PDB file of C-alpha atoms in Angstrom:
ATOM      1  CA  MET O 259     -25.860  19.012 142.222  1.00  0.00           C
ATOM      2  CA  ARG O 260     -28.206  18.978 139.249  1.00  0.00           C
ATOM      3  CA  PRO O 261     -28.909  22.147 137.308  1.00  0.00           C
ATOM      4  CA  ILE O 262     -32.517  23.459 137.274  1.00  0.00           C
ATOM      5  CA  LEU O 263     -33.970  23.415 133.764  1.00  0.00           C
ATOM      6  CA  ARG O 264     -36.470  26.102 132.884  1.00  0.00           C
ATOM      7  CA  ASN O 265     -38.899  26.272 130.004  1.00  0.00           C
ATOM      8  CA  MET O 266     -37.272  28.978 127.916  1.00  0.00           C
ATOM      9  CA  SER O 267     -40.249  29.339 125.527  1.00  0.00           C
ATOM     10  CA  SER O 268     -42.476  30.782 128.267  1.00  0.00           C
ATOM     11  CA  THR O 269     -39.964  33.491 129.170  1.00  0.00           C
ATOM     12  CA  HIS O 270     -39.212  34.669 125.628  1.00  0.00           C
ATOM     13  CA  PRO O 271     -41.747  36.505 123.473  1.00  0.00           C
ATOM     14  CA  PRO O 272     -43.129  34.579 120.467  1.00  0.00           C
ATOM     15  CA  PHE O 273     -41.304  34.892 117.184  1.00  0.00           C
ATOM     16  CA  ARG O 274     -42.006  37.917 115.080  1.00  0.00           C
ATOM     17  CA  ALA O 275     -44.423  37.321 112.199  1.00  0.00           C
ATOM     18  CA  SER O 276     -42.795  37.183 108.782  1.00  0.00           C
ATOM     19  CA  ASP O 277     -43.966  39.195 105.776  1.00  0.00           C
ATOM     20  CA  GLY O 278     -45.148  35.934 104.159  1.00  0.00           C
ATOM     21  CA  GLU O 279     -47.316  35.126 107.175  1.00  0.00           C
ATOM     22  CA  ARG O 280     -48.812  38.634 107.068  1.00  0.00           C
ATOM     23  CA  ASP O 281     -49.499  38.228 103.346  1.00  0.00           C
ATOM     24  CA  ARG O 282     -51.258  34.877 103.947  1.00  0.00           C
ATOM     25  CA  ALA O 283     -53.474  36.404 106.651  1.00  0.00           C
ATOM     26  CA  ILE O 284     -54.331  39.401 104.433  1.00  0.00           C
ATOM     27  CA  ASP O 285     -55.058  37.064 101.480  1.00  0.00           C
ATOM     28  CA  GLU O 286     -57.423  35.062 103.702  1.00  0.00           C
ATOM     29  CA  LEU O 287     -59.198  38.269 104.764  1.00  0.00           C
ATOM     30  CA  ARG O 288     -59.425  39.445 101.138  1.00  0.00           C
ATOM     31  CA  ASP O 289     -60.898  36.104  99.993  1.00  0.00           C
ATOM     32  CA  ARG O 290     -63.616  36.263 102.680  1.00  0.00           C
ATOM     33  CA  ALA O 291     -64.425  39.891 101.766  1.00  0.00           C
ATOM     34  CA  VAL O 292     -64.738  38.948  98.072  1.00  0.00           C
ATOM     35  CA  GLU O 293     -67.042  36.051  99.010  1.00  0.00           C
ATOM     36  CA  GLY O 294     -69.180  38.498 101.007  1.00  0.00           C
ATOM     37  CA  ARG O 295     -68.528  36.673 104.282  1.00  0.00           C
ATOM     38  CA  ILE O 296     -67.125  39.777 106.018  1.00  0.00           C
ATOM     39  CA  SER O 297     -67.974  43.430 105.529  1.00  0.00           C
ATOM     40  CA  HIS O 298     -65.663  45.970 103.943  1.00  0.00           C
ATOM     41  CA  ASP O 299     -65.207  47.755 107.281  1.00  0.00           C
ATOM     42  CA  THR O 300     -64.214  44.485 108.996  1.00  0.00           C
ATOM     43  CA  PHE O 301     -61.768  43.773 106.164  1.00  0.00           C
ATOM     44  CA  VAL O 302     -60.109  47.199 106.422  1.00  0.00           C
ATOM     45  CA  GLY O 303     -59.862  47.034 110.221  1.00  0.00           C
ATOM     46  CA  ARG O 304     -58.348  43.558 110.213  1.00  0.00           C
ATOM     47  CA  VAL O 305     -55.844  44.346 107.441  1.00  0.00           C
ATOM     48  CA  ASP O 306     -54.649  47.261 109.584  1.00  0.00           C
ATOM     49  CA  GLN O 307     -54.326  44.898 112.567  1.00  0.00           C
ATOM     50  CA  ALA O 308     -52.442  42.369 110.389  1.00  0.00           C
ATOM     51  CA  LEU O 309     -49.941  45.010 109.362  1.00  0.00           C
ATOM     52  CA  ARG O 310     -49.399  45.922 113.053  1.00  0.00           C
ATOM     53  CA  ALA O 311     -49.325  42.323 114.348  1.00  0.00           C
ATOM     54  CA  ARG O 312     -46.192  41.527 116.329  1.00  0.00           C
ATOM     55  CA  ASN O 313     -46.332  37.739 116.056  1.00  0.00           C
ATOM     56  CA  GLN O 314     -47.966  34.738 114.396  1.00  0.00           C
ATOM     57  CA  TYR O 315     -50.427  34.323 117.275  1.00  0.00           C
ATOM     58  CA  GLU O 316     -51.951  37.771 116.607  1.00  0.00           C
ATOM     59  CA  LEU O 317     -52.245  36.945 112.886  1.00  0.00           C
ATOM     60  CA  ASP O 318     -53.956  33.631 113.669  1.00  0.00           C
ATOM     61  CA  GLU O 319     -56.459  35.438 115.909  1.00  0.00           C
ATOM     62  CA  LEU O 320     -57.435  37.767 113.015  1.00  0.00           C
ATOM     63  CA  VAL O 321     -58.641  34.870 110.833  1.00  0.00           C
ATOM     64  CA  ALA O 322     -59.693  32.326 113.485  1.00  0.00           C
ATOM     65  CA  ASP O 323     -63.381  33.340 113.522  1.00  0.00           C
ATOM     66  CA  LEU O 324     -63.784  33.622 109.750  1.00  0.00           C
ATOM     67  CA  PRO O 325     -65.972  31.108 107.933  1.00  0.00           C
ATOM     68  CA  ARG O 326     -63.641  28.631 106.328  1.00  0.00           C
ATOM     69  CA  LYS O 327     -63.532  28.516 102.545  1.00  0.00           C
ATOM     70  CA  GLN O 328     -64.795  25.210 101.215  1.00  0.00           C
ATOM     71  CA  THR O 329     -62.394  23.180  99.171  1.00  0.00           C
ATOM     72  CA  LEU O 330     -63.378  21.794  95.805  1.00  0.00           C
ATOM     73  CA  ARG O 331     -63.629  18.360  97.401  1.00  0.00           C
ATOM     74  CA  GLU O 332     -66.036  19.641 100.064  1.00  0.00           C
ATOM     75  CA  ARG O 333     -68.173  21.437  97.486  1.00  0.00           C
ATOM     76  CA  LEU O 334     -68.354  18.302  95.342  1.00  0.00           C
ATOM     77  CA  THR O 335     -69.238  16.202  98.364  1.00  0.00           C
ATOM     78  CA  ASP O 336     -72.021  18.644  99.299  1.00  0.00           C
ATOM     79  CA  ALA O 337     -73.345  18.632  95.724  1.00  0.00           C
ATOM     80  CA  VAL O 338     -73.361  14.845  95.536  1.00  0.00           C
ATOM     81  CA  SER O 339     -75.072  14.687  98.931  1.00  0.00           C
ATOM     82  CA  SER O 340     -77.791  17.113  97.773  1.00  0.00           C
ATOM     83  CA  VAL O 341     -78.422  15.165  94.565  1.00  0.00           C
ATOM     84  CA  SER O 342     -78.523  11.905  96.519  1.00  0.00           C
ATOM     85  CA  GLU O 343     -81.015  13.346  99.008  1.00  0.00           C
ATOM     86  CA  PHE O 344     -83.209  14.622  96.156  1.00  0.00           C
ATOM     87  CA  THR O 345     -83.208  11.269  94.340  1.00  0.00           C
ATOM     88  CA  THR O 346     -84.055   9.465  97.591  1.00  0.00           C
ATOM     89  CA  ARG O 347     -87.060  11.754  98.146  1.00  0.00           C
ATOM     90  CA  LEU O 348     -88.118  11.331  94.505  1.00  0.00           C
ATOM     91  CA  GLN O 349     -87.876   7.528  94.708  1.00  0.00           C
ATOM     92  CA  SER O 350     -89.837   7.535  97.959  1.00  0.00           C
ATOM     93  CA  ALA O 351     -92.597   9.632  96.401  1.00  0.00           C
ATOM     94  CA  TRP O 352     -92.599   7.420  93.315  1.00  0.00           C
ATOM     95  CA  ARG O 353     -92.943   4.254  95.401  1.00  0.00           C
ATOM     96  CA  LYS O 354     -95.692   5.693  97.579  1.00  0.00           C
ATOM     97  CA  PRO O 355     -98.825   3.728  96.833  1.00  0.00           C
ATOM     98  CA  ARG O 356    -101.221   5.509  94.598  1.00  0.00           C
ATOM     99  CA  LEU O 357    -104.598   5.581  96.235  1.00  0.00           C
ATOM    100  CA  PRO O 358    -107.655   4.538  94.283  1.00  0.00           C
ATOM    101  CA  ARG O 359    -110.198   7.286  93.730  1.00  0.00           C
ATOM    102  CA  LEU O 360    -113.426   7.485  95.665  1.00  0.00           C
ATOM    103  CA  ALA O 361    -115.786   9.571  93.523  1.00  0.00           C
ATOM    104  CA  LEU O 362    -118.400  11.401  95.520  1.00  0.00           C
ATOM    105  CA  PRO O 363    -121.820  10.375  94.214  1.00  0.00           C
ATOM    106  CA  THR O 364    -123.695  12.846  92.040  1.00  0.00           C
ATOM    107  CA  ASP O 365    -127.156  11.295  92.122  1.00  0.00           C
ATOM    108  CA  ASP O 366    -129.954  12.441  94.442  1.00  0.00           C
ATOM    109  CA  ARG O 367    -129.211  10.047  97.304  1.00  0.00           C
ATOM    110  CA  VAL O 368    -128.109  11.709 100.528  1.00  0.00           C
ATOM    111  CA  ARG O 369    -126.681   8.713 102.407  1.00  0.00           C
ATOM    112  CA  TYR O 370    -124.037   6.165 101.389  1.00  0.00           C
ATOM    113  CA  VAL O 371    -122.871   3.467 103.776  1.00  0.00           C
ATOM    114  CA  VAL O 372    -119.335   2.029 103.551  1.00  0.00           C
ATOM    115  CA  GLY O 373    -118.486  -1.364 105.007  1.00  0.00           C
ATOM    116  CA  ARG O 374    -117.831  -5.051 104.524  1.00  0.00           C
ATOM    117  CA  GLY O 375    -121.501  -6.063 104.682  1.00  0.00           C
ATOM    118  CA  SER O 376    -123.344  -6.896 101.469  1.00  0.00           C
ATOM    119  CA  ALA O 377    -126.080  -4.351 102.244  1.00  0.00           C
ATOM    120  CA  CYS O 378    -123.587  -1.432 102.127  1.00  0.00           C
ATOM    121  CA  ASP O 379    -123.486   0.983  99.183  1.00  0.00           C
ATOM    122  CA  LEU O 380    -119.681   0.684  98.963  1.00  0.00           C
ATOM    123  CA  VAL O 381    -118.587  -2.851  99.852  1.00  0.00           C
ATOM    124  CA  LEU O 382    -114.946  -3.321 100.877  1.00  0.00           C
ATOM    125  CA  SER O 383    -113.853  -6.926 101.435  1.00  0.00           C
ATOM    126  CA  ASP O 384    -110.802  -6.066 103.602  1.00  0.00           C
ATOM    127  CA  LEU O 385    -110.941  -7.643 107.076  1.00  0.00           C
ATOM    128  CA  THR O 386    -109.903  -4.334 108.718  1.00  0.00           C
ATOM    129  CA  VAL O 387    -113.219  -2.838 107.555  1.00  0.00           C
ATOM    130  CA  SER O 388    -116.230  -3.320 109.826  1.00  0.00           C
ATOM    131  CA  ARG O 389    -119.508  -4.692 108.430  1.00  0.00           C
ATOM    132  CA  VAL O 390    -121.035  -1.243 108.726  1.00  0.00           C
ATOM    133  CA  HIS O 391    -117.994   1.018 108.949  1.00  0.00           C
ATOM    134  CA  ALA O 392    -118.793   4.612 107.963  1.00  0.00           C
ATOM    135  CA  GLU O 393    -121.286   6.821 106.242  1.00  0.00           C
ATOM    136  CA  LEU O 394    -121.077   9.604 103.692  1.00  0.00           C
ATOM    137  CA  ARG O 395    -123.951  12.046 104.108  1.00  0.00           C
ATOM    138  CA  ARG O 396    -124.846  14.913 101.797  1.00  0.00           C
ATOM    139  CA  ASP O 397    -126.355  18.147 103.043  1.00  0.00           C
ATOM    140  CA  GLY O 398    -126.753  21.581 101.503  1.00  0.00           C
ATOM    141  CA  GLU O 399    -123.063  22.439 102.002  1.00  0.00           C
ATOM    142  CA  GLY O 400    -121.482  19.219 100.667  1.00  0.00           C
ATOM    143  CA  TRP O 401    -120.463  15.814 101.999  1.00  0.00           C
ATOM    144  CA  THR O 402    -119.853  14.774 105.612  1.00  0.00           C
ATOM    145  CA  LEU O 403    -117.999  11.617 106.670  1.00  0.00           C
ATOM    146  CA  ILE O 404    -119.153   9.855 109.833  1.00  0.00           C
ATOM    147  CA  ASP O 405    -117.567   6.818 111.504  1.00  0.00           C
ATOM    148  CA  LEU O 406    -120.252   4.342 112.612  1.00  0.00           C
ATOM    149  CA  GLY O 407    -118.359   2.884 115.584  1.00  0.00           C
ATOM    150  CA  SER O 408    -115.924   0.839 113.515  1.00  0.00           C
ATOM    151  CA  LEU O 409    -113.229  -1.174 115.283  1.00  0.00           C
ATOM    152  CA  ASN O 410    -110.270   0.035 113.156  1.00  0.00           C
ATOM    153  CA  GLY O 411    -111.539   3.573 112.662  1.00  0.00           C
ATOM    154  CA  THR O 412    -112.108   5.962 109.826  1.00  0.00           C
ATOM    155  CA  ARG O 413    -109.419   8.475 108.975  1.00  0.00           C
ATOM    156  CA  LEU O 414    -109.554  11.756 107.103  1.00  0.00           C
ATOM    157  CA  ASN O 415    -106.171  13.074 105.903  1.00  0.00           C
ATOM    158  CA  GLY O 416    -104.432  10.838 108.448  1.00  0.00           C
ATOM    159  CA  TRP O 417    -106.545  11.912 111.432  1.00  0.00           C
ATOM    160  CA  ARG O 418    -108.893   9.409 113.045  1.00  0.00           C
ATOM    161  CA  LEU O 419    -112.454  10.697 113.119  1.00  0.00           C
ATOM    162  CA  VAL O 420    -114.042  11.289 116.509  1.00  0.00           C
ATOM    163  CA  GLY O 421    -117.097  13.016 115.052  1.00  0.00           C
ATOM    164  CA  PRO O 422    -118.554  14.081 111.707  1.00  0.00           C
ATOM    165  CA  ALA O 423    -116.096  15.773 109.353  1.00  0.00           C
ATOM    166  CA  ARG O 424    -116.503  17.684 106.096  1.00  0.00           C
ATOM    167  CA  VAL O 425    -115.075  15.840 103.053  1.00  0.00           C
ATOM    168  CA  ARG O 426    -113.846  17.617  99.913  1.00  0.00           C
ATOM    169  CA  SER O 427    -112.272  16.605  96.649  1.00  0.00           C
ATOM    170  CA  GLY O 428    -108.542  15.894  97.180  1.00  0.00           C
ATOM    171  CA  ASP O 429    -108.934  14.589 100.759  1.00  0.00           C
ATOM    172  CA  GLU O 430    -107.533  11.182 101.701  1.00  0.00           C
ATOM    173  CA  VAL O 431    -109.963   8.898 103.538  1.00  0.00           C
ATOM    174  CA  SER O 432    -109.353   5.431 104.902  1.00  0.00           C
ATOM    175  CA  PHE O 433    -111.683   2.820 106.276  1.00  0.00           C
ATOM    176  CA  GLY O 434    -109.488   0.480 108.331  1.00  0.00           C
ATOM    177  CA  ASP O 435    -106.510  -0.212 106.025  1.00  0.00           C
ATOM    178  CA  CYS O 436    -108.378   0.693 102.801  1.00  0.00           C
ATOM    179  CA  GLY O 437    -107.368   4.174 101.648  1.00  0.00           C
ATOM    180  CA  PHE O 438    -108.912   6.334  98.956  1.00  0.00           C
ATOM    181  CA  LEU O 439    -108.424   9.745  97.406  1.00  0.00           C
ATOM    182  CA  VAL O 440    -111.709  11.636  97.311  1.00  0.00           C
ATOM    183  CA  SER O 441    -112.608  13.125  93.940  1.00  0.00           C
ATOM    184  CA  ALA O 442    -115.597  15.015  92.637  1.00  0.00           C
ATOM    185  CA  GLY O 443    -118.078  12.609  91.086  1.00  0.00           C
ATOM    186  CA  GLN O 444    -118.916  12.613  87.390  1.00  0.00           C
ATOM    187  CA  SER O 445    -122.424  13.686  86.632  1.00  0.00           C
ATOM    188  CA  SER O 446    -124.281  11.610  84.043  1.00  0.00           C
ATOM    189  CA  ALA O 447    -125.432  14.232  81.578  1.00  0.00           C
TER     190      ALA O 447
END
């Protein structure tokens, strides 16, 4: 007949926590309190529980939910990652094409036509620009941009125009693939 083997660890209580294990748990709590990651009241309550803990499991439970302290390696990795992300954004902004300026006219004319046709006031030779693409019209309040039924559209600050839109200095306009940064025109005085 074979003897029946029983798992003895499930019938005996866990080992009693040593003073060193209590000290490590209290040190962990103190470090988080100093870092401001737990309140003073939480610190005091958990130190009391650590001193009354009967085993290692109870000590582990006291620090299990605490934010983990970052190691020097993790902090350095985070710092390098942040610098890398910043330089990537800076390089991207630096490489972004600089748009040519489109100075709003300052003379007395109230209508300027933009297109590929030779009769236009602003002639753009790009094939994505229609012969008669768009119109800038001045009224008492400023300039309005109107698409004249172009195939590739007119955009104002990235949005395709579906009707007349007010244009101001600093806006980005594009006629087909030709983009410009709108600026206030220079008066000839």
